[in-house]
PDB file of C-alpha atoms in Angstrom:
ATOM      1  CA  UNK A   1       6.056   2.310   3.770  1.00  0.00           C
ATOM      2  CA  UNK A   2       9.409   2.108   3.356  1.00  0.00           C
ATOM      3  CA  UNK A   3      10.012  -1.654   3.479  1.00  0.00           C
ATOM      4  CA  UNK A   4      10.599  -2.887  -0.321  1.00  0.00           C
ATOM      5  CA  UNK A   5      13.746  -4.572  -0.528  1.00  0.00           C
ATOM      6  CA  UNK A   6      15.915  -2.418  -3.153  1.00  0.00           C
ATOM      7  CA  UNK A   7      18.698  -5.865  -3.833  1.00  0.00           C
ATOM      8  CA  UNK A   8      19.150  -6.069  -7.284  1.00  0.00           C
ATOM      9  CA  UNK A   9      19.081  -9.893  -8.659  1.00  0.00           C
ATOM     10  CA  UNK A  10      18.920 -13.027  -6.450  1.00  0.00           C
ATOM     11  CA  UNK A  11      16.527 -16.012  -6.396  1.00  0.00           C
ATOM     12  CA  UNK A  12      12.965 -16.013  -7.207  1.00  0.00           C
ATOM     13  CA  UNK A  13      10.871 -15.617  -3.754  1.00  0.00           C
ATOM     14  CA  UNK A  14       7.490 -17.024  -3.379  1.00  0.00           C
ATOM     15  CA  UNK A  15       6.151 -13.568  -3.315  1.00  0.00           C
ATOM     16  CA  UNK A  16       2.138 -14.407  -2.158  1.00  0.00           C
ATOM     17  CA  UNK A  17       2.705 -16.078   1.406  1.00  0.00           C
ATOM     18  CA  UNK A  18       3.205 -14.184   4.768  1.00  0.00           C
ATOM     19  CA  UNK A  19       4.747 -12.453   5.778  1.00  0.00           C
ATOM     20  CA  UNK A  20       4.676 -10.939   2.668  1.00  0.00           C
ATOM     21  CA  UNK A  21       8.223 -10.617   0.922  1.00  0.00           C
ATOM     22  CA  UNK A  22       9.506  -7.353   0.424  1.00  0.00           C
ATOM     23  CA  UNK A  23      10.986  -7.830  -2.840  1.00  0.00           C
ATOM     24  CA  UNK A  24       9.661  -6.356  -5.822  1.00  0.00           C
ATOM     25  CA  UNK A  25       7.150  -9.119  -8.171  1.00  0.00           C
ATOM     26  CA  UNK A  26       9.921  -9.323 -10.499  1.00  0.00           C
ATOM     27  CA  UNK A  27      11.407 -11.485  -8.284  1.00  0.00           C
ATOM     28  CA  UNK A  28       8.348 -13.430  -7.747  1.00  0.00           C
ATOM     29  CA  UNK A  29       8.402 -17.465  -8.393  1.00  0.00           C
ATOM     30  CA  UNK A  30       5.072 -18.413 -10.430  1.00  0.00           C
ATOM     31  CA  UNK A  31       4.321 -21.807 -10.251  1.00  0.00           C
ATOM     32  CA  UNK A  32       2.321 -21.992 -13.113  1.00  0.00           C
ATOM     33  CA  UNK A  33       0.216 -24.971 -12.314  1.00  0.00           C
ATOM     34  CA  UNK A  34      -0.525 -23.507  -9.366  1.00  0.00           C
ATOM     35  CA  UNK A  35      -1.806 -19.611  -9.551  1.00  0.00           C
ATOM     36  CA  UNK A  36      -2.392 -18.258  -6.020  1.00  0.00           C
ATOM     37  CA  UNK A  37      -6.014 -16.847  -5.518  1.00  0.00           C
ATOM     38  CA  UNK A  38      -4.776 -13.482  -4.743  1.00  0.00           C
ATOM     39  CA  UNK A  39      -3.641 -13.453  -8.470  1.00  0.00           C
ATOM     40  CA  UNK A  40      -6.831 -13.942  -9.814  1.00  0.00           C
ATOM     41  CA  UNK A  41      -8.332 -11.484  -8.021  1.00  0.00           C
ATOM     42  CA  UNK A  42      -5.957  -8.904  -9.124  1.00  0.00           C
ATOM     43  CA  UNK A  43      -6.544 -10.405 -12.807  1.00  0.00           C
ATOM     44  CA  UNK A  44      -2.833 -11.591 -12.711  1.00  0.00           C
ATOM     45  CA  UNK A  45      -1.500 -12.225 -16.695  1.00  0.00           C
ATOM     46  CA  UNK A  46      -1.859 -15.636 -17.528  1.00  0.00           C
ATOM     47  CA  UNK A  47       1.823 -17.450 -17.424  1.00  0.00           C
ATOM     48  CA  UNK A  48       1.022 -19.260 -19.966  1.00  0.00           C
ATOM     49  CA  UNK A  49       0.495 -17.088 -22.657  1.00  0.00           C
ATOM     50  CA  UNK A  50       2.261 -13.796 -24.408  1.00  0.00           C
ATOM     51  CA  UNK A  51       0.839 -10.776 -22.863  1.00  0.00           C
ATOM     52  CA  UNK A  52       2.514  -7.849 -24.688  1.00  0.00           C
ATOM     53  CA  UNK A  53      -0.411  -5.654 -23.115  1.00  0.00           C
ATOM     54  CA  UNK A  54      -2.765  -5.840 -20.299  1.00  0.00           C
ATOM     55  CA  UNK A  55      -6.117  -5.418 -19.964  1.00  0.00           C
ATOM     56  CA  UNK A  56      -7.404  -2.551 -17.090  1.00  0.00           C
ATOM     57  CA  UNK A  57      -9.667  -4.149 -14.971  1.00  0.00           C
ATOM     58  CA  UNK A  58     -11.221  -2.857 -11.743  1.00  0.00           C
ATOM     59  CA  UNK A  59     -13.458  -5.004  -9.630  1.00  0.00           C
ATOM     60  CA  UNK A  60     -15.030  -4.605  -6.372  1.00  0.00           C
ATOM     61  CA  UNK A  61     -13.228  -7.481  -5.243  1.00  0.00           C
ATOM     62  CA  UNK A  62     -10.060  -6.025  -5.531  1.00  0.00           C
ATOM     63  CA  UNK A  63     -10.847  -2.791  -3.316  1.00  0.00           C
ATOM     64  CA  UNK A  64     -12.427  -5.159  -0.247  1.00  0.00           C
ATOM     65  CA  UNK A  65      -9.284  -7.050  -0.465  1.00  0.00           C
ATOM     66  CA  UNK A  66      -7.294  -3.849   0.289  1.00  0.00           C
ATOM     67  CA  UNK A  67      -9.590  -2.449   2.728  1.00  0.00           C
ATOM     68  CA  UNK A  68      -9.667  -5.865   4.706  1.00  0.00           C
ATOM     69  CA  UNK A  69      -6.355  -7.583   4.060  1.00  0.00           C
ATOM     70  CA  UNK A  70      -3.662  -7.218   6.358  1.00  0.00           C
ATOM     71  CA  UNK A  71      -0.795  -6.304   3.683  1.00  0.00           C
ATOM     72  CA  UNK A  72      -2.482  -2.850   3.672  1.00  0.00           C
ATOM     73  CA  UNK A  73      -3.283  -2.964   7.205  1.00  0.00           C
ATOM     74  CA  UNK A  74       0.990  -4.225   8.089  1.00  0.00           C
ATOM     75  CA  UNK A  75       2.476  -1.521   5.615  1.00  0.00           C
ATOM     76  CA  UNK A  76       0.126   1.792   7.176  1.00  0.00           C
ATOM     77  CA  UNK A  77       1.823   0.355  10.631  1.00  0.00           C
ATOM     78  CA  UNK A  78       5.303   0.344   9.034  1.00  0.00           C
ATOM     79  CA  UNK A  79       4.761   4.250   7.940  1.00  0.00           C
ATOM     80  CA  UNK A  80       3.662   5.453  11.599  1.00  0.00           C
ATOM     81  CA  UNK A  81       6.839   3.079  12.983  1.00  0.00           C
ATOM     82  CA  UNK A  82       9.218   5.157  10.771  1.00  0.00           C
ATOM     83  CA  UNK A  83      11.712   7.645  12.484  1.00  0.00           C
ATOM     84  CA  UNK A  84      10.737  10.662  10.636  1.00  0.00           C
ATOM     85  CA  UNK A  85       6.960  10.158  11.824  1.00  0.00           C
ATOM     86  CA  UNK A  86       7.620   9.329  15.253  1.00  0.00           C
ATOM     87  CA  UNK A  87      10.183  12.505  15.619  1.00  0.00           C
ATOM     88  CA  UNK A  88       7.799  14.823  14.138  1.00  0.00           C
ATOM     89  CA  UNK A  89       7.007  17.921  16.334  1.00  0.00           C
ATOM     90  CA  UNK A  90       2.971  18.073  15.798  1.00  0.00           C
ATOM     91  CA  UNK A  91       0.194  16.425  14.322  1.00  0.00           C
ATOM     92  CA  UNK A  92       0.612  18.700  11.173  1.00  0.00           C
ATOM     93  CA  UNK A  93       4.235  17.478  10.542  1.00  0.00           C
ATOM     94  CA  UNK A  94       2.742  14.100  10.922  1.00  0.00           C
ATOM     95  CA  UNK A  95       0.076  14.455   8.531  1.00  0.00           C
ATOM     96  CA  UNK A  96       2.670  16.609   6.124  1.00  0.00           C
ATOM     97  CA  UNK A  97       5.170  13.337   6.554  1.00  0.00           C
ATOM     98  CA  UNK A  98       2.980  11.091   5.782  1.00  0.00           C
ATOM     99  CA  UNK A  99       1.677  13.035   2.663  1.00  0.00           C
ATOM    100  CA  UNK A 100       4.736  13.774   1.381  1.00  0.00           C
ATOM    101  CA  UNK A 101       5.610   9.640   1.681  1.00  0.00           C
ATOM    102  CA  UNK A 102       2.469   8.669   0.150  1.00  0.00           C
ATOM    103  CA  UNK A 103       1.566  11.694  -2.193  1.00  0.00           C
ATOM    104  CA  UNK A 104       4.643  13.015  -2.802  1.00  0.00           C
ATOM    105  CA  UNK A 105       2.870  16.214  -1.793  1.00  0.00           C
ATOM    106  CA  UNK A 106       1.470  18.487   0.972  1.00  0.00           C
ATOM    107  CA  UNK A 107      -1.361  18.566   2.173  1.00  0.00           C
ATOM    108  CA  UNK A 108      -4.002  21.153   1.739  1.00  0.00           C
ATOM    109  CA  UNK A 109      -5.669  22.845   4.093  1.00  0.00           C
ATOM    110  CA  UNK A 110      -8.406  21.104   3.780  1.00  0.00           C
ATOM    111  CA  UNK A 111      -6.879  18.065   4.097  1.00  0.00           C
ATOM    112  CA  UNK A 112      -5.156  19.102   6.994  1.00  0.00           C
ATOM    113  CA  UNK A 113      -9.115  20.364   8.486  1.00  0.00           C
ATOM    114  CA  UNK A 114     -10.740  16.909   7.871  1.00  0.00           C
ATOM    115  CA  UNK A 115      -7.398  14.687   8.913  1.00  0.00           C
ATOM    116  CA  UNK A 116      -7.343  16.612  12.561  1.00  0.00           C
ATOM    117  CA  UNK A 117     -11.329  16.308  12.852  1.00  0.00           C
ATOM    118  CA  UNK A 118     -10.343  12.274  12.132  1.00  0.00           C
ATOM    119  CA  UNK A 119      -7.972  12.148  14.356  1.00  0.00           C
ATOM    120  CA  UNK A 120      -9.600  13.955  16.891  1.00  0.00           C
ATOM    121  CA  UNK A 121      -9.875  12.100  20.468  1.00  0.00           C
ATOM    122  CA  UNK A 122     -13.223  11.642  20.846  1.00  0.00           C
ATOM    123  CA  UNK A 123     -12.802   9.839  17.431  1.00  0.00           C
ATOM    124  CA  UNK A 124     -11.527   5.946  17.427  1.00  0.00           C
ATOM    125  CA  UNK A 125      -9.617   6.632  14.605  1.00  0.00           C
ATOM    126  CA  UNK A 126      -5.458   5.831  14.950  1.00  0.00           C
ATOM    127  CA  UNK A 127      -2.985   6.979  12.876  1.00  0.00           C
ATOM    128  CA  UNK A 128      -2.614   3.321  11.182  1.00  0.00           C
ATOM    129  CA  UNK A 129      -6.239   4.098  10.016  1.00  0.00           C
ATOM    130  CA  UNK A 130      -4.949   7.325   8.404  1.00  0.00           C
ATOM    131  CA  UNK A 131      -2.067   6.145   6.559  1.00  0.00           C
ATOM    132  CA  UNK A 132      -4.236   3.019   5.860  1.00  0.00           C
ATOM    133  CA  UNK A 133      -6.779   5.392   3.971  1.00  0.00           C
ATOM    134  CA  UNK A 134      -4.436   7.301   2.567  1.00  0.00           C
ATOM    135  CA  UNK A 135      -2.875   3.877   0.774  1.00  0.00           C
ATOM    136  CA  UNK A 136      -6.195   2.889   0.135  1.00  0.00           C
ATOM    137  CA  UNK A 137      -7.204   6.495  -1.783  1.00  0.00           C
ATOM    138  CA  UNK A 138      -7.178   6.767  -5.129  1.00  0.00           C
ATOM    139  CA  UNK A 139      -4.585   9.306  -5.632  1.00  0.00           C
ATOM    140  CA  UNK A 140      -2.757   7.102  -4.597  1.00  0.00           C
ATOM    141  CA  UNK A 141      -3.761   3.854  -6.541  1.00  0.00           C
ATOM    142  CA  UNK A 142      -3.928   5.632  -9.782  1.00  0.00           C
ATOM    143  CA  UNK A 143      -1.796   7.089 -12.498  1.00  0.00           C
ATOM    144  CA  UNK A 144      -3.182  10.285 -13.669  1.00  0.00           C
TER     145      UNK A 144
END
């Protein structure tokens, strides 16, 4: 979405509250005693305790967060607010911007088909909902 802050080094930033920081989680203060809930539910390591390698975990929980949370919801706002997407010509350079941010890819025609019938105006859907389930896709969530 174009808002991680790329500053190399600094001071740890509580990295769970909100607004959310912008910085990446290596710069996130744990307080061990005191794991935030969001951790757990994305089966954060244990500080505690050597973790040379994680375990893969993949829990309803965890997609409900994303579909409902607002860190999803604030970042598929920051993608429609960007320059590029707000100068595009069309709805096709849109949807080819926003693919090419999220994807790193064009669309297919398909994709193009179903994203126009989506955004269509006798739908509700916005373009925030677009990018949202576009964030929210697995493509995009997983490395193949």
């Amino acid at each position: 979405s174009g808002q991680l802050d790329l500053k190399v080094g600094g001071r740890p930033v509580k990295i769970h509250t909100h607004p959310a920081s912008t910085r990446r989680t290596l710069y996130g203060f744990i307080d061990r005693q005191n794991l935030p809930a969001v951790f757990r539910t994305f089966d954060f390591a244990n500080p505690d305790a050597h973790c040379p390698k994680r375990f893969e975990n993949i829990v309803p929980q965890q997609a409900l967060f994303l579909m409902n949370g607002s860190f999803v919801h604030d970042q598929a706002k920051c993608l429609i607010q960007q320059k590029e997407f707000m100068d595009a010509a069309n709805d096709k350079a849109k949807l080819h911007f926003l693919h090419q941010t999220v994807f790193q890819r064009n669309p297919s025609t398909i994709e193009i088909q179903e994203a126009l019938v989506f955004l269509s105006p006798k739908g509700t859907a916005s373009w925030a909902d677009y990018a949202q389930v576009l964030l929210l896709s697995n493509e995009f969530r997983f490395v193949d």
